[in-house]
Coordinates of N, CA and C in Angstrom, one line a residue:
M1 N 0.8 -1.2 0.0 CA -0.2 0.2 0.1 C 1.0 1.3 0.2
T2 N 0.6 2.0 -0.8 CA 1.4 3.2 -0.8 C 0.6 4.4 -0.3
N3 N 1.2 5.6 0.0 CA 0.7 6.5 0.6 C 1.1 7.7 0.2
I4 N 0.7 8.9 0.2 CA 1.1 10.2 0.2 C 1.2 11.1 1.6
M5 N 2.6 11.3 1.7 CA 2.5 12.3 3.1 C 2.7 14.0 2.6
L6 N 1.7 14.9 3.1 CA 1.7 16.3 3.2 C 2.0 17.0 4.2
D7 N 3.0 17.7 4.3 CA 3.7 18.3 5.3 C 2.7 19.6 5.8
L8 N 1.8 19.6 6.3 CA 1.0 20.7 6.7 C 1.2 21.3 8.2
L9 N 2.0 22.0 8.7 CA 2.3 22.5 10.1 C 1.0 22.9 10.7
P10 N 0.9 22.1 12.1 CA 1.7 21.3 12.7 C 1.3 19.9 12.7
I11 N 0.7 19.4 11.3 CA 0.5 18.2 11.4 C 0.7 17.2 10.2
F12 N 0.5 16.0 9.9 CA 1.0 15.2 8.6 C -0.2 14.8 8.3
L13 N -0.7 15.1 6.8 CA -1.8 14.0 6.5 C -1.5 12.9 5.6
I14 N -1.8 11.8 6.0 CA -1.1 10.7 5.2 C -2.3 10.2 4.5
I15 N -2.3 10.3 3.2 CA -3.4 9.6 2.2 C -2.8 8.4 1.5
N16 N -3.7 7.4 1.9 CA -3.3 6.0 1.6 C -3.8 5.6 -0.2
N17 N -3.6 4.8 -0.8 CA -4.2 4.8 -2.1 C -5.6 4.4 -2.4
D18 N -6.1 4.0 -1.0 CA -7.4 3.5 -0.9 C -8.2 4.7 -0.4
R19 N -7.4 6.0 -0.5 CA -8.1 7.2 -0.1 C -8.3 7.3 1.2
S20 N -8.1 6.4 2.1 CA -8.2 6.8 3.7 C -7.4 7.8 3.8
L21 N -7.7 8.5 4.9 CA -7.1 9.5 5.4 C -6.7 9.2 6.9
F22 N -5.2 9.5 7.1 CA -4.6 9.7 8.7 C -4.0 10.9 9.1
I23 N -4.4 11.4 10.1 CA -3.8 12.5 10.8 C -2.8 12.4 11.8
I24 N -1.8 12.6 11.7 CA -0.7 12.4 12.7 C -0.1 13.9 13.1
R25 N -0.2 14.3 14.7 CA 0.2 15.6 15.0 C 1.9 15.4 15.2
K26 N 2.3 16.5 14.6 CA 4.3 16.2 14.6 C 4.7 15.9 15.9
R27 N 3.9 16.4 17.2 CA 4.6 16.2 18.3 C 4.5 15.1 19.0
D28 N 3.6 13.8 18.2 CA 3.6 12.4 18.5 C 4.7 11.7 17.7
M29 N 5.1 12.3 16.7 CA 6.2 11.5 15.5 C 7.5 11.6 16.3
P30 N 7.9 10.5 16.2 CA 9.6 10.3 17.1 C 10.5 11.2 16.7
R31 N 11.2 11.7 17.4 CA 12.1 12.7 17.4 C 13.4 12.1 16.7
S32 N 13.9 13.1 15.9 CA 15.1 12.5 15.5 C 16.3 12.5 16.5
S33 N 17.4 12.0 16.1 CA 18.5 12.0 17.0 C 19.4 13.4 17.4
K34 N 19.0 14.2 16.4 CA 19.4 15.5 16.3 C 18.8 16.4 17.3
E35 N 17.2 16.1 17.1 CA 16.4 16.8 18.4 C 16.8 16.3 19.8
K36 N 17.0 14.8 19.8 CA 17.3 14.8 21.0 C 18.6 15.1 21.6
S37 N 19.6 15.0 20.8 CA 20.8 15.7 21.2 C 20.6 17.1 21.7
A38 N 19.9 17.6 20.8 CA 19.7 19.4 21.6 C 19.1 19.5 22.6
E39 N 17.8 18.7 22.8 CA 17.3 18.5 23.8 C 18.3 18.3 25.4
T40 N 18.9 17.0 25.2 CA 19.9 16.8 26.1 C 20.9 17.9 26.7
R41 N 21.6 18.4 25.5 CA 22.3 19.7 25.8 C 21.8 20.5 26.5
A42 N 20.5 21.1 25.9 CA 19.8 22.1 26.7 C 19.7 21.8 28.1
E43 N 19.1 20.5 28.5 CA 19.0 20.1 29.7 C 20.2 20.0 30.6
I44 N 21.2 19.8 30.1 CA 22.7 19.6 30.8 C 22.8 21.2 31.5
I45 N 22.6 22.0 30.4 CA 22.8 23.6 30.7 C 22.0 24.0 31.8
E46 N 20.9 23.7 31.5 CA 20.0 24.3 32.5 C 20.1 23.7 33.8
S47 N 20.3 22.6 34.0 CA 20.5 21.5 35.3 C 21.7 22.1 36.0
A48 N 22.9 22.6 35.1 CA 24.2 22.9 35.7 C 23.8 24.1 36.5
Y49 N 23.0 25.2 35.2 CA 22.6 26.4 36.2 C 22.2 26.3 37.4
R50 N 20.9 25.5 37.6 CA 20.3 25.5 38.7 C 21.1 25.2 40.0
L51 N 22.2 24.3 39.9 CA 23.0 23.7 40.6 C 24.2 24.7 41.0
F52 N 24.7 25.3 39.8 CA 25.5 26.2 40.1 C 25.2 27.4 41.0
I53 N 24.1 28.0 40.7 CA 23.8 29.0 41.7 C 23.1 28.7 43.0
E54 N 23.0 27.3 43.3 CA 22.5 26.8 44.4 C 23.7 26.7 45.4
R55 N 24.5 25.9 44.6 CA 25.7 25.3 45.4 C 27.1 25.9 45.1
G56 N 26.9 26.8 44.0 CA 28.4 27.2 43.7 C 28.9 26.0 42.7
Y57 N 30.1 26.8 42.1 CA 30.6 25.8 40.9 C 31.5 24.9 41.5
S58 N 32.2 25.3 42.6 CA 33.4 24.1 43.1 C 32.7 23.1 43.3
A59 N 31.4 23.3 44.1 CA 30.5 22.2 45.1 C 29.7 21.4 44.0
T60 N 29.9 21.7 42.8 CA 29.0 20.8 41.9 C 29.8 20.1 41.0
S61 N 29.7 18.7 41.0 CA 30.4 17.8 40.2 C 29.6 17.5 38.9
L62 N 30.2 16.9 37.9 CA 29.6 16.5 36.8 C 28.9 15.3 37.1
R63 N 28.7 14.3 38.2 CA 27.9 13.5 38.6 C 26.7 14.1 39.1
D64 N 26.6 15.5 39.9 CA 25.7 16.2 40.5 C 24.5 16.5 39.0
I65 N 25.6 17.1 38.1 CA 24.8 17.5 37.0 C 24.0 16.6 36.2
S66 N 24.7 15.3 36.0 CA 24.1 14.3 35.4 C 23.1 13.7 36.0
Q67 N 22.9 13.7 37.4 CA 21.7 13.3 38.4 C 20.5 14.3 38.0
Q68 N 20.8 15.6 38.3 CA 19.9 16.5 38.1 C 19.3 16.6 36.6
A69 N 20.0 16.3 35.8 CA 19.7 16.3 34.2 C 19.0 15.1 33.9
G70 N 19.2 13.8 34.5 CA 18.6 12.6 34.4 C 19.2 12.1 33.0
V71 N 20.7 12.3 33.0 CA 21.3 11.6 31.9 C 22.6 10.9 32.6
P72 N 23.4 9.8 32.0 CA 24.4 9.4 32.3 C 25.8 10.5 32.1
V73 N 26.7 10.2 33.0 CA 27.8 11.1 33.1 C 28.5 11.0 31.7
G74 N 28.5 9.7 31.1 CA 28.9 9.7 29.7 C 28.6 10.7 28.6
A75 N 26.9 10.8 28.9 CA 26.5 11.7 27.9 C 26.6 13.2 28.0
I76 N 27.2 13.6 29.3 CA 27.8 15.1 29.5 C 28.9 15.2 28.6
Y77 N 29.9 14.2 28.6 CA 31.0 14.3 27.9 C 31.0 14.2 26.2
T78 N 29.9 13.8 25.8 CA 29.5 13.7 24.4 C 29.1 15.3 23.8
H79 N 28.7 16.1 25.1 CA 28.3 17.5 24.5 C 29.5 18.5 25.0
F80 N 30.2 17.8 26.4 CA 31.0 19.1 26.9 C 32.5 18.2 27.5
P81 N 33.6 19.0 27.0 CA 35.0 18.2 27.4 C 34.9 18.1 28.8
N82 N 34.4 19.2 29.5 CA 35.0 19.3 30.9 C 33.6 20.3 31.6
K83 N 33.8 20.4 32.8 CA 32.7 21.2 33.5 C 32.9 22.8 33.3
E84 N 34.2 23.2 33.0 CA 34.5 24.6 33.0 C 33.4 25.0 31.4
E85 N 33.4 24.0 30.3 CA 32.9 24.6 29.3 C 31.3 24.2 29.3
I86 N 31.1 23.7 30.6 CA 29.5 23.7 30.7 C 29.1 25.0 31.4
W87 N 30.3 25.7 32.2 CA 29.9 26.9 32.7 C 29.9 27.9 31.9
K88 N 30.8 27.7 30.7 CA 31.1 28.9 30.0 C 29.7 28.9 29.1
E89 N 28.7 27.9 28.8 CA 27.5 27.9 27.9 C 26.8 28.6 29.0
V90 N 26.7 28.2 30.3 CA 25.6 28.7 31.5 C 25.8 30.1 31.4
I91 N 27.3 30.7 31.3 CA 27.3 32.2 31.6 C 26.9 32.8 30.2
L92 N 27.1 32.4 29.2 CA 26.8 33.0 27.9 C 25.3 32.9 27.8
A93 N 24.6 32.1 28.2 CA 23.1 31.9 28.2 C 22.3 32.6 29.2
K94 N 22.8 32.7 30.3 CA 22.1 33.3 31.6 C 22.5 34.6 31.9
H95 N 23.6 35.0 31.4 CA 24.3 36.5 32.0 C 23.2 37.7 31.6
P96 N 22.6 38.5 32.4 CA 21.9 39.5 31.9 C 22.2 40.5 30.8
Y97 N 23.4 40.7 30.5 CA 23.8 41.4 29.4 C 23.2 41.2 28.6
H98 N 22.4 40.1 28.2 CA 21.6 39.6 27.1 C 20.3 40.6 27.0
E99 N 20.1 40.8 28.4 CA 18.6 41.6 28.3 C 19.1 43.1 28.3
I100 N 20.3 43.5 29.0 CA 20.4 44.9 29.1 C 20.4 45.5 27.9
F101 N 21.4 45.5 27.1 CA 21.3 46.5 25.6 C 20.3 46.1 24.8
P102 N 19.6 45.3 24.9 CA 18.2 45.1 24.1 C 17.2 46.5 24.8
L103 N 17.4 46.2 25.9 CA 16.6 47.4 27.0 C 17.1 48.6 26.5
L104 N 18.2 48.9 26.4 CA 18.8 50.4 26.0 C 18.4 50.5 24.5
G105 N 18.1 49.6 23.8 CA 18.0 50.0 22.2 C 16.5 50.0 22.5
S106 N 15.6 49.6 23.0 CA 14.3 49.7 23.1 C 13.9 50.9 24.1
A107 N 14.3 51.6 24.5 CA 14.0 52.6 25.3 C 13.3 53.7 24.8
E108 N 12.3 54.0 25.2 CA 11.5 55.1 24.8 C 11.6 56.6 25.1
G109 N 11.6 57.8 24.3 CA 11.8 59.1 25.0 C 12.2 59.8 23.4
D110 N 11.7 61.2 23.7 CA 12.3 62.0 22.4 C 13.8 62.6 22.8
T111 N 14.2 62.8 24.0 CA 15.3 63.1 24.3 C 16.1 62.1 24.8
I112 N 17.6 62.5 25.2 CA 18.6 61.5 25.3 C 18.3 61.4 26.8
D113 N 17.9 62.3 27.9 CA 17.6 62.4 29.0 C 16.3 61.2 29.1
E114 N 15.2 61.5 28.3 CA 14.0 60.8 28.5 C 14.5 59.0 28.3
V115 N 15.2 59.0 27.2 CA 15.6 57.6 26.9 C 16.6 57.1 28.1
V116 N 17.5 57.7 28.5 CA 18.4 57.0 29.6 C 17.5 56.7 30.6
R117 N 16.6 57.7 31.1 CA 15.6 57.4 32.2 C 14.6 56.0 32.0
S118 N 14.0 56.1 30.8 CA 13.4 54.8 30.6 C 14.2 53.8 30.5
A119 N 15.7 53.6 29.9 CA 16.3 52.6 29.9 C 16.6 52.1 31.4
A120 N 16.8 52.9 32.3 CA 17.5 52.8 33.6 C 16.2 52.2 34.4
R121 N 15.1 52.5 34.0 CA 13.6 51.8 34.8 C 13.7 50.6 34.3
A122 N 13.7 50.3 33.1 CA 13.5 48.8 32.5 C 14.5 48.1 33.0
L123 N 15.9 48.5 33.1 CA 17.1 47.8 33.2 C 16.9 47.3 34.9
V124 N 16.5 48.0 35.5 CA 16.1 47.7 37.2 C 15.2 46.9 37.5
R125 N 14.1 47.2 36.4 CA 13.0 46.2 36.6 C 13.6 44.6 36.3
E126 N 14.3 44.6 35.2 CA 15.2 43.4 34.7 C 15.7 42.7 35.7
L127 N 16.8 43.6 36.4 CA 17.8 42.9 37.2 C 16.6 42.3 38.6
L128 N 15.8 43.3 39.1 CA 15.0 42.6 40.1 C 14.3 41.3 40.1
K129 N 14.2 41.1 38.7 CA 13.8 39.8 38.3 C 14.9 38.3 38.5
R130 N 15.9 38.9 38.4 CA 17.0 38.0 38.4 C 17.9 38.0 39.7
R131 N 17.5 37.4 40.6 CA 18.0 37.2 42.1 C 19.2 36.3 41.6
D132 N 19.4 35.5 40.9 CA 20.5 34.7 40.5 C 22.0 35.5 40.5
L133 N 21.6 37.1 39.9 CA 22.6 37.6 39.2 C 23.8 37.8 39.7
L134 N 23.6 38.0 41.1 CA 25.1 38.1 42.1 C 25.9 36.6 42.2
N135 N 25.2 35.7 42.2 CA 25.6 34.3 42.2 C 26.8 34.3 40.6
L136 N 25.9 34.5 39.8 CA 26.6 34.3 38.5 C 28.0 35.3 38.3
M137 N 27.7 36.4 38.6 CA 28.7 37.6 38.7 C 30.1 37.1 39.6
F138 N 29.7 36.4 40.7 CA 30.5 36.2 41.6 C 31.5 34.8 41.4
I139 N 30.9 33.8 40.5 CA 31.4 32.7 40.1 C 32.3 32.9 39.0
E140 N 31.7 33.7 38.2 CA 32.7 33.8 37.1 C 33.9 34.9 37.4
I141 N 33.7 35.9 38.2 CA 34.6 36.8 38.8 C 35.9 36.2 39.7
V142 N 35.3 35.1 40.7 CA 36.1 34.6 41.7 C 36.8 33.3 41.0
E143 N 35.9 32.6 40.5 CA 36.7 31.3 40.0 C 37.1 31.5 38.7
F144 N 37.0 32.5 38.0 CA 37.5 32.2 36.5 C 38.2 33.6 36.2
N145 N 38.2 34.8 37.0 CA 38.9 35.9 36.8 C 38.3 36.2 35.7
A146 N 37.0 36.2 35.5 CA 36.2 36.9 34.4 C 36.7 36.7 33.1
R147 N 37.3 35.4 32.7 CA 38.0 35.3 31.5 C 36.9 35.0 30.2
H148 N 35.7 34.4 30.9 CA 34.7 34.3 29.6 C 33.7 35.5 29.2
I149 N 34.1 36.7 30.0 CA 33.3 38.0 29.8 C 33.5 38.6 28.3
P150 N 35.1 38.2 27.9 CA 35.2 38.8 26.5 C 34.1 38.2 25.7
D151 N 34.0 36.8 25.5 CA 33.3 36.0 24.7 C 31.9 36.9 24.5
L152 N 31.4 37.1 25.9 CA 29.9 37.5 25.8 C 29.7 38.7 25.2
F153 N 30.7 39.6 25.6 CA 31.0 40.9 24.7 C 31.1 41.2 23.5
H154 N 31.7 40.1 22.7 CA 31.5 39.8 21.6 C 30.4 39.5 21.0
N155 N 29.7 38.8 21.7 CA 28.3 38.4 20.9 C 27.2 39.8 21.2
I156 N 27.6 40.5 21.9 CA 26.6 41.6 22.2 C 27.0 42.8 21.5
L157 N 28.2 42.9 20.8 CA 28.9 44.0 20.4 C 28.1 44.9 19.1
P158 N 27.3 44.1 18.3 CA 26.4 44.8 17.3 C 25.4 45.6 18.1
E159 N 24.9 45.0 19.1 CA 23.8 45.9 20.1 C 24.5 47.1 20.6
V160 N 25.6 47.3 20.8 CA 26.4 48.1 21.6 C 26.4 49.1 20.4
A161 N 27.0 48.8 19.4 CA 27.1 49.7 18.2 C 26.1 50.3 17.6
A162 N 24.8 49.8 18.0 CA 23.3 50.4 17.4 C 23.1 51.5 18.5
L163 N 23.6 51.4 19.5 CA 23.0 52.4 20.6 C 23.5 54.0 20.3
R164 N 24.6 54.4 19.4 CA 24.9 55.8 18.9 C 23.7 56.3 17.8
E165 N 23.3 55.5 17.0 CA 22.5 55.7 16.1 C 21.4 56.1 17.1
I166 N 20.6 55.3 17.7 CA 19.5 55.5 18.6 C 19.7 56.6 19.3
F167 N 20.8 57.2 20.0 CA 21.2 58.5 20.5 C 21.1 59.6 19.4
Q168 N 21.7 59.4 18.6 CA 21.9 60.5 17.4 C 20.4 61.0 17.0
G169 N 19.2 59.9 17.2 CA 18.0 60.5 16.6 C 17.5 61.1 17.7
K170 N 17.8 61.5 19.1 CA 17.1 62.0 20.0 C 17.8 63.5 20.2
R171 N 16.9 64.3 20.6 CA 17.3 65.7 21.0 C 18.3 65.6 22.3
G172 N 19.3 66.5 22.3 CA 20.1 66.7 23.2 C 21.6 66.3 22.7
R173 N 22.6 66.9 23.1 CA 24.2 66.7 22.7 C 24.9 65.6 23.7
L174 N 25.8 64.7 22.9 CA 26.4 64.0 24.0 C 27.9 64.5 23.8
R175 N 28.5 64.4 24.8 CA 30.1 64.7 24.6 C 30.9 63.5 23.8
N176 N 31.9 63.7 23.3 CA 32.7 63.1 22.4 C 32.9 61.7 22.8
I177 N 32.4 60.6 23.4 CA 32.9 59.5 24.2 C 32.4 58.4 23.5
P178 N 33.4 57.3 23.4 CA 33.2 56.3 22.6 C 31.7 55.3 22.8
M179 N 31.0 55.0 21.9 CA 29.7 54.2 22.3 C 30.2 52.9 23.4
P180 N 31.1 52.2 23.4 CA 31.4 50.8 24.1 C 31.6 51.8 25.7
V181 N 32.0 53.0 25.6 CA 32.4 53.5 27.1 C 31.2 53.8 27.8
L182 N 30.0 54.6 26.8 CA 28.7 55.0 27.4 C 28.0 53.8 27.8
A183 N 28.0 52.5 26.8 CA 27.4 51.6 27.5 C 27.9 50.7 28.6
R184 N 29.2 50.6 28.6 CA 29.7 50.2 29.9 C 29.4 50.7 31.0
S185 N 29.5 52.3 31.1 CA 29.2 53.0 32.2 C 27.9 52.9 32.5
F186 N 26.8 52.9 31.5 CA 25.6 52.7 32.0 C 25.5 51.7 32.9
A187 N 25.9 50.4 32.1 CA 25.6 49.0 32.7 C 26.2 49.0 34.2
G188 N 27.5 49.4 34.2 CA 28.2 49.5 35.8 C 27.5 50.2 36.5
L189 N 27.0 51.5 36.2 CA 26.5 52.4 37.4 C 25.0 51.6 37.8
F190 N 24.2 51.2 36.8 CA 23.1 50.6 37.3 C 23.1 49.0 37.6
F191 N 24.4 48.5 37.3 CA 24.5 47.2 38.3 C 24.9 47.4 39.8
S192 N 25.8 48.5 39.8 CA 26.2 49.0 41.2 C 24.8 49.5 41.8
Y193 N 23.9 50.1 41.2 CA 22.7 50.5 42.0 C 22.0 49.4 42.3
Y194 N 21.7 48.4 41.7 CA 21.1 47.1 42.1 C 21.8 46.2 43.4
I195 N 23.3 46.2 42.9 CA 24.0 45.4 44.0 C 24.0 46.1 45.4
T196 N 24.3 47.7 45.2 CA 24.4 48.1 46.5 C 23.3 48.5 47.4
G197 N 22.1 48.3 46.4 CA 20.7 48.2 46.9 C 20.5 46.9 47.7
I198 N 20.9 46.0 47.3 CA 21.0 44.5 47.7 C 21.6 44.5 49.3
M199 N 22.9 45.2 49.0 CA 23.8 45.2 50.6 C 23.4 46.1 51.4
M200 N 22.5 47.2 51.4 CA 22.0 48.2 51.9 C 20.6 47.7 52.3
A201 N 19.9 46.7 52.1 CA 18.7 46.5 52.5 C 18.4 46.3 53.8
K202 N 19.2 45.8 54.9 CA 19.1 45.8 56.0 C 19.5 46.9 56.9
V203 N 20.0 48.2 56.1 CA 20.3 49.5 56.9 C 19.3 50.5 56.2
D204 N 18.8 50.1 54.9 CA 17.8 51.0 54.6 C 16.7 50.2 54.1
Q205 N 15.5 50.7 54.6 CA 14.3 50.1 54.2 C 13.7 50.0 52.9
D206 N 14.2 51.0 52.2 CA 13.7 51.0 50.6 C 14.9 51.4 50.0
P207 N 16.0 50.9 49.7 CA 17.1 51.4 48.8 C 17.1 51.2 47.7
I208 N 16.0 50.6 47.0 CA 15.6 50.4 45.6 C 14.6 51.2 45.6
N209 N 14.5 52.6 45.1 CA 13.5 53.2 44.8 C 13.1 54.2 43.8
D210 N 12.5 54.8 43.3 CA 12.2 55.8 42.2 C 13.0 57.0 42.4
E211 N 13.1 57.4 43.3 CA 13.8 58.5 43.7 C 15.3 58.5 43.8
T212 N 15.8 57.5 44.4 CA 16.9 57.0 44.3 C 17.5 56.8 42.8
L213 N 16.8 56.1 42.1 CA 17.1 55.8 40.7 C 17.4 56.9 40.0
S214 N 16.4 57.9 40.1 CA 16.2 59.0 39.4 C 17.7 60.1 39.4
Q215 N 18.3 59.6 41.0 CA 19.3 60.5 41.4 C 20.8 59.7 40.5
F216 N 20.5 58.4 40.4 CA 21.8 57.8 39.6 C 21.6 58.3 38.4
V217 N 20.3 58.5 37.6 CA 20.2 58.8 36.3 C 20.9 60.3 36.3
D218 N 20.6 61.2 37.2 CA 21.2 62.2 37.1 C 22.8 62.4 37.2
L219 N 23.6 61.4 38.0 CA 24.7 61.2 37.9 C 25.4 61.0 36.6
Y220 N 24.6 59.9 36.0 CA 25.1 59.4 34.8 C 24.9 60.6 33.8
L221 N 23.8 61.0 33.8 CA 23.8 62.2 32.7 C 24.6 63.6 32.7
Y222 N 25.1 63.6 34.1 CA 26.1 64.8 34.0 C 27.2 64.4 33.4
G223 N 27.5 63.2 33.3 CA 28.8 62.9 32.6 C 28.9 63.1 31.2
I224 N 27.6 62.7 30.5 CA 27.5 62.5 29.1 C 27.0 63.4 28.3
L225 N 26.2 64.4 28.9 CA 25.4 65.4 28.3 C 26.3 66.8 28.0
A226 N 26.2 67.1 26.8 CA 27.6 68.6 26.6 C 27.0 69.4 27.5
D227 N 27.9 70.5 27.4 CA 27.9 71.6 28.4 C 28.1 72.8 27.1
D228 N 27.6 73.9 27.6 CA 27.7 75.2 26.7 C 29.3 75.6 27.1
D229 N 29.8 75.3 28.2 CA 31.0 75.6 28.3 C 32.0 74.4 28.8
P230 N 32.3 73.8 27.5 CA 33.2 72.4 27.6 C 34.6 72.5 28.7
S231 N 35.1 73.7 28.9 CA 36.1 74.0 30.0 C 35.5 73.4 31.1
R232 N 34.6 73.6 31.8 CA 33.7 73.3 32.9 C 33.7 71.7 33.1
L233 N 33.5 70.9 31.9 CA 33.8 69.5 32.0 C 34.8 69.0 32.1
R234 N 36.3 69.7 31.8 CA 37.5 68.9 31.8 C 38.1 69.4 32.9
R235 N 38.3 68.1 33.7 CA 39.2 68.1 35.0 C 40.6 68.5 34.4
P236 N 41.0 69.6 35.6 CA 42.3 70.0 35.2 C 43.3 68.9 35.5
H237 N 44.5 69.1 34.8 CA 45.9 68.3 35.0 C 46.4 68.7 36.2
P238 N 46.9 67.8 37.0 CA 47.7 68.3 38.2 C 48.8 69.2 38.3
A239 N 49.1 69.2 37.2 CA 50.3 70.7 36.8 C 49.5 71.7 36.9
E240 N 48.1 72.0 36.1 CA 47.7 73.0 36.2 C 46.9 73.5 37.6
A241 N 46.4 72.4 38.0 CA 46.0 72.6 39.6 C 47.1 73.1 40.6
A242 N 48.2 72.9 40.2 CA 49.3 73.5 41.5 C 49.5 74.5 41.2

């Protein structure tokens, strides 16, 4: 008996030569080995991420990861040569820089001031969702001396480069500062706002609030907005101050 298979997402219609019709949902069809491999790899990364956040990098073994993922240890070696390569995939997939720079690019406003304030609010909202952030940062810095961060920045460079075009379309003047420096200072300042807010939570009832955020934005803008008198923005050389 011959049949004709028509691929009509998300189902297959199988029409036999006796005109009988069968409908098979794609999700009910056997997965290919490539799909299974991709799913196993993704589960290993997700399981490792959860364990690294909970226990730390050094305290998590490959056996721990295999048990969490429900796969043999040998399956891990099929996808990763060692534990550090798993961590590298975790940091590339989970680091919030992936969300930060798109937030900058999608910020709303007609002026640079409005865009920066919109981006800052969106960034802080995103960071507050990511209570794992400190764990990720400390593991990368303490365990690896931040050696995987260059790979992360390489992935997001196109988004950083697009920021100048966004700013150029807004009212307001910028000092002649390279866009990577502007983006880095923005991310650094508001990471600091978030982290110090957590650290000060026990001594300040509301360390992360709109008023404080607005003041942080003022600090950032004071450093990047052009001034009518450029000499006021230039710090004197030590010899000049003497």
